[in-house]
Amino acid sequence: MLGRLGGFGRGTAVALAVLFAVAGCRPGEGGDGDSSADGGAQRSGRPSGPALSAVASLTVKGRAPKTGYERGAFGSSWVDTDDNGCGTRDDILERDLERVRFRGGHCLVASGTLDDDPYTGRSVRFVRGHSKVDIDHVVALSDAWQKGARQWDRDKRVAFANDPLNLIAVDASANRRKGDGDAATWLPPNTAYRCDYVAHQVAVKKKYGVWVTRAERNAMTRVLGRCPDTALPVRGGR
């Protein structure tokens, strides 16, 4: 470093070297983070966020027929895959709702509130048996079936259907409108959640090897291009 500062006196060079070391910089670098890896990626035009970069790793193929699809192909609803004694549906309700109350123990969620529903932005009340809250598969089971899951064994389909990464508590009416749509055909009305929503779809499809259509990949790229630093989720949660 001292050799690179040869234009200064030795005492000045030593002082500058100490200052650079304290600041965590090298001579010629700014201290405002402009030369960070992310900044360099953005300036070069390359995807800079993990979710946006991951879109390119997804296989692109046409949608296969829905022939043979049924919910039971992914196992019975809401099994206890993590061996905590509770079904997956109640695990997700406990994770995503606020002010949760249980019925007869620690598993059955009796009531709670979905504050700031991700799909609509509204507050939705959950009351067991009269619920306006659904547990949605971010990547719909039918969509997965048409993009690779038909060839999976049953254990993999059960794991997919109960993976917290692919599950979220949402407003029931919005979920029904979504159906088995992918990113090319449906996005949450709550635009503030779209980046996280698409990032979760990318993460799930990457984890399980579910392919995407060309239109779907383009839609994912378009959404995440507006928020290029969005992280790629690695586990469930909002």
PDB file of C-alpha atoms in Angstrom, residues 73-238:
ATOM      1  CA  ALA A  73     -52.334 -37.252  -5.329  1.00  0.00           C
ATOM      2  CA  PHE A  74     -50.539 -34.958  -2.859  1.00  0.00           C
ATOM      3  CA  GLY A  75     -51.667 -36.909   0.195  1.00  0.00           C
ATOM      4  CA  SER A  76     -54.458 -36.293   2.664  1.00  0.00           C
ATOM      5  CA  SER A  77     -54.944 -32.678   3.605  1.00  0.00           C
ATOM      6  CA  TRP A  78     -52.653 -31.167   6.224  1.00  0.00           C
ATOM      7  CA  VAL A  79     -50.678 -34.083   7.556  1.00  0.00           C
ATOM      8  CA  ASP A  80     -48.164 -33.706  10.384  1.00  0.00           C
ATOM      9  CA  THR A  81     -44.955 -33.790   8.360  1.00  0.00           C
ATOM     10  CA  ASP A  82     -42.754 -32.206  11.049  1.00  0.00           C
ATOM     11  CA  ASP A  83     -43.843 -34.596  13.834  1.00  0.00           C
ATOM     12  CA  ASN A  84     -44.857 -31.808  16.229  1.00  0.00           C
ATOM     13  CA  GLY A  85     -48.248 -33.386  16.862  1.00  0.00           C
ATOM     14  CA  CYS A  86     -50.147 -30.722  14.865  1.00  0.00           C
ATOM     15  CA  GLY A  87     -51.421 -30.678  11.302  1.00  0.00           C
ATOM     16  CA  THR A  88     -49.759 -28.373   8.801  1.00  0.00           C
ATOM     17  CA  ARG A  89     -52.834 -26.140   8.454  1.00  0.00           C
ATOM     18  CA  ASP A  90     -52.808 -25.264  12.151  1.00  0.00           C
ATOM     19  CA  ASP A  91     -49.041 -24.779  12.083  1.00  0.00           C
ATOM     20  CA  ILE A  92     -49.440 -22.140   9.370  1.00  0.00           C
ATOM     21  CA  LEU A  93     -52.386 -20.478  11.110  1.00  0.00           C
ATOM     22  CA  GLU A  94     -50.338 -20.194  14.299  1.00  0.00           C
ATOM     23  CA  ARG A  95     -47.395 -18.802  12.319  1.00  0.00           C
ATOM     24  CA  ASP A  96     -49.316 -16.201  10.290  1.00  0.00           C
ATOM     25  CA  LEU A  97     -52.184 -15.060  12.545  1.00  0.00           C
ATOM     26  CA  GLU A  98     -52.032 -12.598  15.398  1.00  0.00           C
ATOM     27  CA  ARG A  99     -53.836 -12.924  18.744  1.00  0.00           C
ATOM     28  CA  VAL A 100     -54.205 -16.675  18.289  1.00  0.00           C
ATOM     29  CA  ARG A 101     -56.431 -18.712  20.591  1.00  0.00           C
ATOM     30  CA  PHE A 102     -56.443 -22.492  20.702  1.00  0.00           C
ATOM     31  CA  ARG A 103     -59.137 -25.051  21.330  1.00  0.00           C
ATOM     32  CA  GLY A 104     -58.396 -27.937  23.679  1.00  0.00           C
ATOM     33  CA  GLY A 105     -54.617 -27.769  23.673  1.00  0.00           C
ATOM     34  CA  HIS A 106     -51.889 -26.225  21.564  1.00  0.00           C
ATOM     35  CA  CYS A 107     -52.780 -27.434  18.057  1.00  0.00           C
ATOM     36  CA  LEU A 108     -56.296 -26.514  16.980  1.00  0.00           C
ATOM     37  CA  VAL A 109     -56.388 -22.792  16.260  1.00  0.00           C
ATOM     38  CA  ALA A 110     -59.828 -21.545  17.344  1.00  0.00           C
ATOM     39  CA  SER A 111     -59.487 -17.897  16.339  1.00  0.00           C
ATOM     40  CA  GLY A 112     -57.076 -15.171  15.365  1.00  0.00           C
ATOM     41  CA  THR A 113     -56.611 -12.238  13.032  1.00  0.00           C
ATOM     42  CA  LEU A 114     -54.737 -12.062   9.772  1.00  0.00           C
ATOM     43  CA  ASP A 115     -53.392  -8.534  10.021  1.00  0.00           C
ATOM     44  CA  ASP A 116     -52.441  -6.997   6.697  1.00  0.00           C
ATOM     45  CA  ASP A 117     -53.458  -9.948   4.521  1.00  0.00           C
ATOM     46  CA  PRO A 118     -50.681 -10.304   1.923  1.00  0.00           C
ATOM     47  CA  TYR A 119     -53.046 -10.704  -1.032  1.00  0.00           C
ATOM     48  CA  THR A 120     -55.413  -7.808  -0.291  1.00  0.00           C
ATOM     49  CA  GLY A 121     -53.775  -5.700   2.417  1.00  0.00           C
ATOM     50  CA  ARG A 122     -56.914  -5.981   4.551  1.00  0.00           C
ATOM     51  CA  SER A 123     -57.363  -7.368   8.061  1.00  0.00           C
ATOM     52  CA  VAL A 124     -59.228 -10.695   8.042  1.00  0.00           C
ATOM     53  CA  ARG A 125     -60.728 -12.429  11.070  1.00  0.00           C
ATOM     54  CA  PHE A 126     -60.300 -16.179  11.483  1.00  0.00           C
ATOM     55  CA  VAL A 127     -62.891 -18.166  13.439  1.00  0.00           C
ATOM     56  CA  ARG A 128     -62.741 -21.941  13.119  1.00  0.00           C
ATOM     57  CA  GLY A 129     -65.732 -23.280  11.227  1.00  0.00           C
ATOM     58  CA  HIS A 130     -66.627 -19.831   9.884  1.00  0.00           C
ATOM     59  CA  SER A 131     -63.308 -18.836   8.398  1.00  0.00           C
ATOM     60  CA  LYS A 132     -62.590 -16.220   5.787  1.00  0.00           C
ATOM     61  CA  VAL A 133     -58.947 -17.294   5.839  1.00  0.00           C
ATOM     62  CA  ASP A 134     -57.479 -19.942   3.536  1.00  0.00           C
ATOM     63  CA  ILE A 135     -54.103 -21.613   3.628  1.00  0.00           C
ATOM     64  CA  ASP A 136     -52.888 -21.123   0.084  1.00  0.00           C
ATOM     65  CA  HIS A 137     -50.260 -23.067  -1.815  1.00  0.00           C
ATOM     66  CA  VAL A 138     -48.197 -20.245  -3.296  1.00  0.00           C
ATOM     67  CA  VAL A 139     -47.405 -22.624  -6.152  1.00  0.00           C
ATOM     68  CA  ALA A 140     -50.766 -24.300  -6.657  1.00  0.00           C
ATOM     69  CA  LEU A 141     -50.846 -28.089  -6.572  1.00  0.00           C
ATOM     70  CA  SER A 142     -52.546 -28.241  -9.962  1.00  0.00           C
ATOM     71  CA  ASP A 143     -49.954 -25.895 -11.449  1.00  0.00           C
ATOM     72  CA  ALA A 144     -47.163 -28.091 -10.089  1.00  0.00           C
ATOM     73  CA  TRP A 145     -48.914 -31.198 -11.459  1.00  0.00           C
ATOM     74  CA  GLN A 146     -48.858 -29.712 -14.954  1.00  0.00           C
ATOM     75  CA  LYS A 147     -45.196 -28.747 -14.624  1.00  0.00           C
ATOM     76  CA  GLY A 148     -43.492 -31.851 -13.348  1.00  0.00           C
ATOM     77  CA  ALA A 149     -45.230 -33.140 -10.214  1.00  0.00           C
ATOM     78  CA  ARG A 150     -47.155 -35.774 -12.162  1.00  0.00           C
ATOM     79  CA  GLN A 151     -43.873 -37.707 -12.447  1.00  0.00           C
ATOM     80  CA  TRP A 152     -42.955 -37.423  -8.747  1.00  0.00           C
ATOM     81  CA  ASP A 153     -43.365 -40.173  -6.204  1.00  0.00           C
ATOM     82  CA  ARG A 154     -46.001 -39.763  -3.524  1.00  0.00           C
ATOM     83  CA  ASP A 155     -43.549 -38.815  -0.759  1.00  0.00           C
ATOM     84  CA  LYS A 156     -42.252 -35.853  -2.740  1.00  0.00           C
ATOM     85  CA  ARG A 157     -45.784 -34.665  -3.522  1.00  0.00           C
ATOM     86  CA  VAL A 158     -46.770 -34.879   0.163  1.00  0.00           C
ATOM     87  CA  ALA A 159     -43.660 -32.910   1.135  1.00  0.00           C
ATOM     88  CA  PHE A 160     -44.470 -30.273  -1.490  1.00  0.00           C
ATOM     89  CA  ALA A 161     -48.084 -29.897  -0.341  1.00  0.00           C
ATOM     90  CA  ASN A 162     -47.055 -29.427   3.295  1.00  0.00           C
ATOM     91  CA  ASP A 163     -43.867 -27.383   2.931  1.00  0.00           C
ATOM     92  CA  PRO A 164     -44.177 -24.120   4.938  1.00  0.00           C
ATOM     93  CA  LEU A 165     -42.161 -22.412   2.202  1.00  0.00           C
ATOM     94  CA  ASN A 166     -45.127 -22.989  -0.118  1.00  0.00           C
ATOM     95  CA  LEU A 167     -47.908 -22.156   2.353  1.00  0.00           C
ATOM     96  CA  ILE A 168     -49.394 -18.867   3.486  1.00  0.00           C
ATOM     97  CA  ALA A 169     -52.555 -17.740   5.270  1.00  0.00           C
ATOM     98  CA  VAL A 170     -54.543 -15.407   3.008  1.00  0.00           C
ATOM     99  CA  ASP A 171     -57.957 -13.882   2.400  1.00  0.00           C
ATOM    100  CA  ALA A 172     -60.191 -16.710   1.186  1.00  0.00           C
ATOM    101  CA  SER A 173     -61.953 -14.757  -1.548  1.00  0.00           C
ATOM    102  CA  ALA A 174     -58.662 -13.647  -3.102  1.00  0.00           C
ATOM    103  CA  ASN A 175     -57.383 -17.216  -2.962  1.00  0.00           C
ATOM    104  CA  ARG A 176     -60.449 -18.530  -4.792  1.00  0.00           C
ATOM    105  CA  ARG A 177     -59.923 -15.959  -7.545  1.00  0.00           C
ATOM    106  CA  LYS A 178     -56.321 -17.101  -7.923  1.00  0.00           C
ATOM    107  CA  GLY A 179     -57.284 -20.721  -8.519  1.00  0.00           C
ATOM    108  CA  ASP A 180     -54.279 -22.552  -9.946  1.00  0.00           C
ATOM    109  CA  GLY A 181     -52.882 -19.485 -11.696  1.00  0.00           C
ATOM    110  CA  ASP A 182     -49.180 -18.877 -12.093  1.00  0.00           C
ATOM    111  CA  ALA A 183     -47.328 -15.561 -12.204  1.00  0.00           C
ATOM    112  CA  ALA A 184     -48.356 -15.021 -15.837  1.00  0.00           C
ATOM    113  CA  THR A 185     -52.085 -15.307 -15.100  1.00  0.00           C
ATOM    114  CA  TRP A 186     -52.558 -14.034 -11.532  1.00  0.00           C
ATOM    115  CA  LEU A 187     -50.789 -11.696  -9.123  1.00  0.00           C
ATOM    116  CA  PRO A 188     -51.996 -10.443  -5.713  1.00  0.00           C
ATOM    117  CA  PRO A 189     -54.165  -7.301  -5.917  1.00  0.00           C
ATOM    118  CA  ASN A 190     -51.942  -5.941  -3.137  1.00  0.00           C
ATOM    119  CA  THR A 191     -49.125  -4.651  -5.340  1.00  0.00           C
ATOM    120  CA  ALA A 192     -46.835  -4.120  -2.329  1.00  0.00           C
ATOM    121  CA  TYR A 193     -46.673  -7.906  -1.860  1.00  0.00           C
ATOM    122  CA  ARG A 194     -46.011  -8.927  -5.452  1.00  0.00           C
ATOM    123  CA  CYS A 195     -42.228  -9.018  -5.206  1.00  0.00           C
ATOM    124  CA  ASP A 196     -42.284 -11.304  -2.158  1.00  0.00           C
ATOM    125  CA  TYR A 197     -45.042 -13.430  -3.704  1.00  0.00           C
ATOM    126  CA  VAL A 198     -43.125 -14.053  -6.917  1.00  0.00           C
ATOM    127  CA  ALA A 199     -39.888 -14.620  -4.980  1.00  0.00           C
ATOM    128  CA  HIS A 200     -41.649 -17.369  -3.004  1.00  0.00           C
ATOM    129  CA  GLN A 201     -42.875 -18.966  -6.235  1.00  0.00           C
ATOM    130  CA  VAL A 202     -39.343 -18.916  -7.629  1.00  0.00           C
ATOM    131  CA  ALA A 203     -37.945 -20.431  -4.421  1.00  0.00           C
ATOM    132  CA  VAL A 204     -40.525 -23.245  -4.358  1.00  0.00           C
ATOM    133  CA  LYS A 205     -40.117 -24.081  -8.045  1.00  0.00           C
ATOM    134  CA  LYS A 206     -36.336 -24.065  -7.736  1.00  0.00           C
ATOM    135  CA  LYS A 207     -36.406 -26.281  -4.632  1.00  0.00           C
ATOM    136  CA  TYR A 208     -38.659 -28.921  -6.173  1.00  0.00           C
ATOM    137  CA  GLY A 209     -37.657 -28.676  -9.821  1.00  0.00           C
ATOM    138  CA  VAL A 210     -41.059 -27.437 -11.017  1.00  0.00           C
ATOM    139  CA  TRP A 211     -40.683 -25.925 -14.455  1.00  0.00           C
ATOM    140  CA  VAL A 212     -42.151 -22.654 -15.746  1.00  0.00           C
ATOM    141  CA  THR A 213     -43.685 -21.621 -19.049  1.00  0.00           C
ATOM    142  CA  ARG A 214     -42.008 -18.926 -21.111  1.00  0.00           C
ATOM    143  CA  ALA A 215     -44.815 -16.475 -20.307  1.00  0.00           C
ATOM    144  CA  GLU A 216     -44.463 -17.288 -16.604  1.00  0.00           C
ATOM    145  CA  ARG A 217     -40.707 -16.746 -16.614  1.00  0.00           C
ATOM    146  CA  ASN A 218     -41.182 -13.417 -18.383  1.00  0.00           C
ATOM    147  CA  ALA A 219     -43.780 -12.358 -15.800  1.00  0.00           C
ATOM    148  CA  MET A 220     -41.461 -13.335 -12.930  1.00  0.00           C
ATOM    149  CA  THR A 221     -38.619 -11.353 -14.478  1.00  0.00           C
ATOM    150  CA  ARG A 222     -40.846  -8.345 -15.030  1.00  0.00           C
ATOM    151  CA  VAL A 223     -42.115  -8.272 -11.435  1.00  0.00           C
ATOM    152  CA  LEU A 224     -38.731  -8.872  -9.810  1.00  0.00           C
ATOM    153  CA  GLY A 225     -37.081  -6.413 -12.197  1.00  0.00           C
ATOM    154  CA  ARG A 226     -38.912  -3.670 -10.291  1.00  0.00           C
ATOM    155  CA  CYS A 227     -37.391  -4.870  -7.010  1.00  0.00           C
ATOM    156  CA  PRO A 228     -34.074  -6.456  -8.058  1.00  0.00           C
ATOM    157  CA  ASP A 229     -32.697  -6.815  -4.527  1.00  0.00           C
ATOM    158  CA  THR A 230     -35.504  -9.099  -3.331  1.00  0.00           C
ATOM    159  CA  ALA A 231     -34.079 -12.059  -1.440  1.00  0.00           C
ATOM    160  CA  LEU A 232     -34.827 -15.661  -2.340  1.00  0.00           C
ATOM    161  CA  PRO A 233     -36.785 -17.140   0.609  1.00  0.00           C
ATOM    162  CA  VAL A 234     -35.369 -20.300   2.146  1.00  0.00           C
ATOM    163  CA  ARG A 235     -38.163 -21.116   4.573  1.00  0.00           C
ATOM    164  CA  GLY A 236     -41.782 -20.294   5.201  1.00  0.00           C
ATOM    165  CA  GLY A 237     -43.111 -17.055   6.617  1.00  0.00           C
ATOM    166  CA  ARG A 238     -44.077 -13.594   5.527  1.00  0.00           C
TER     167      ARG A 238
END
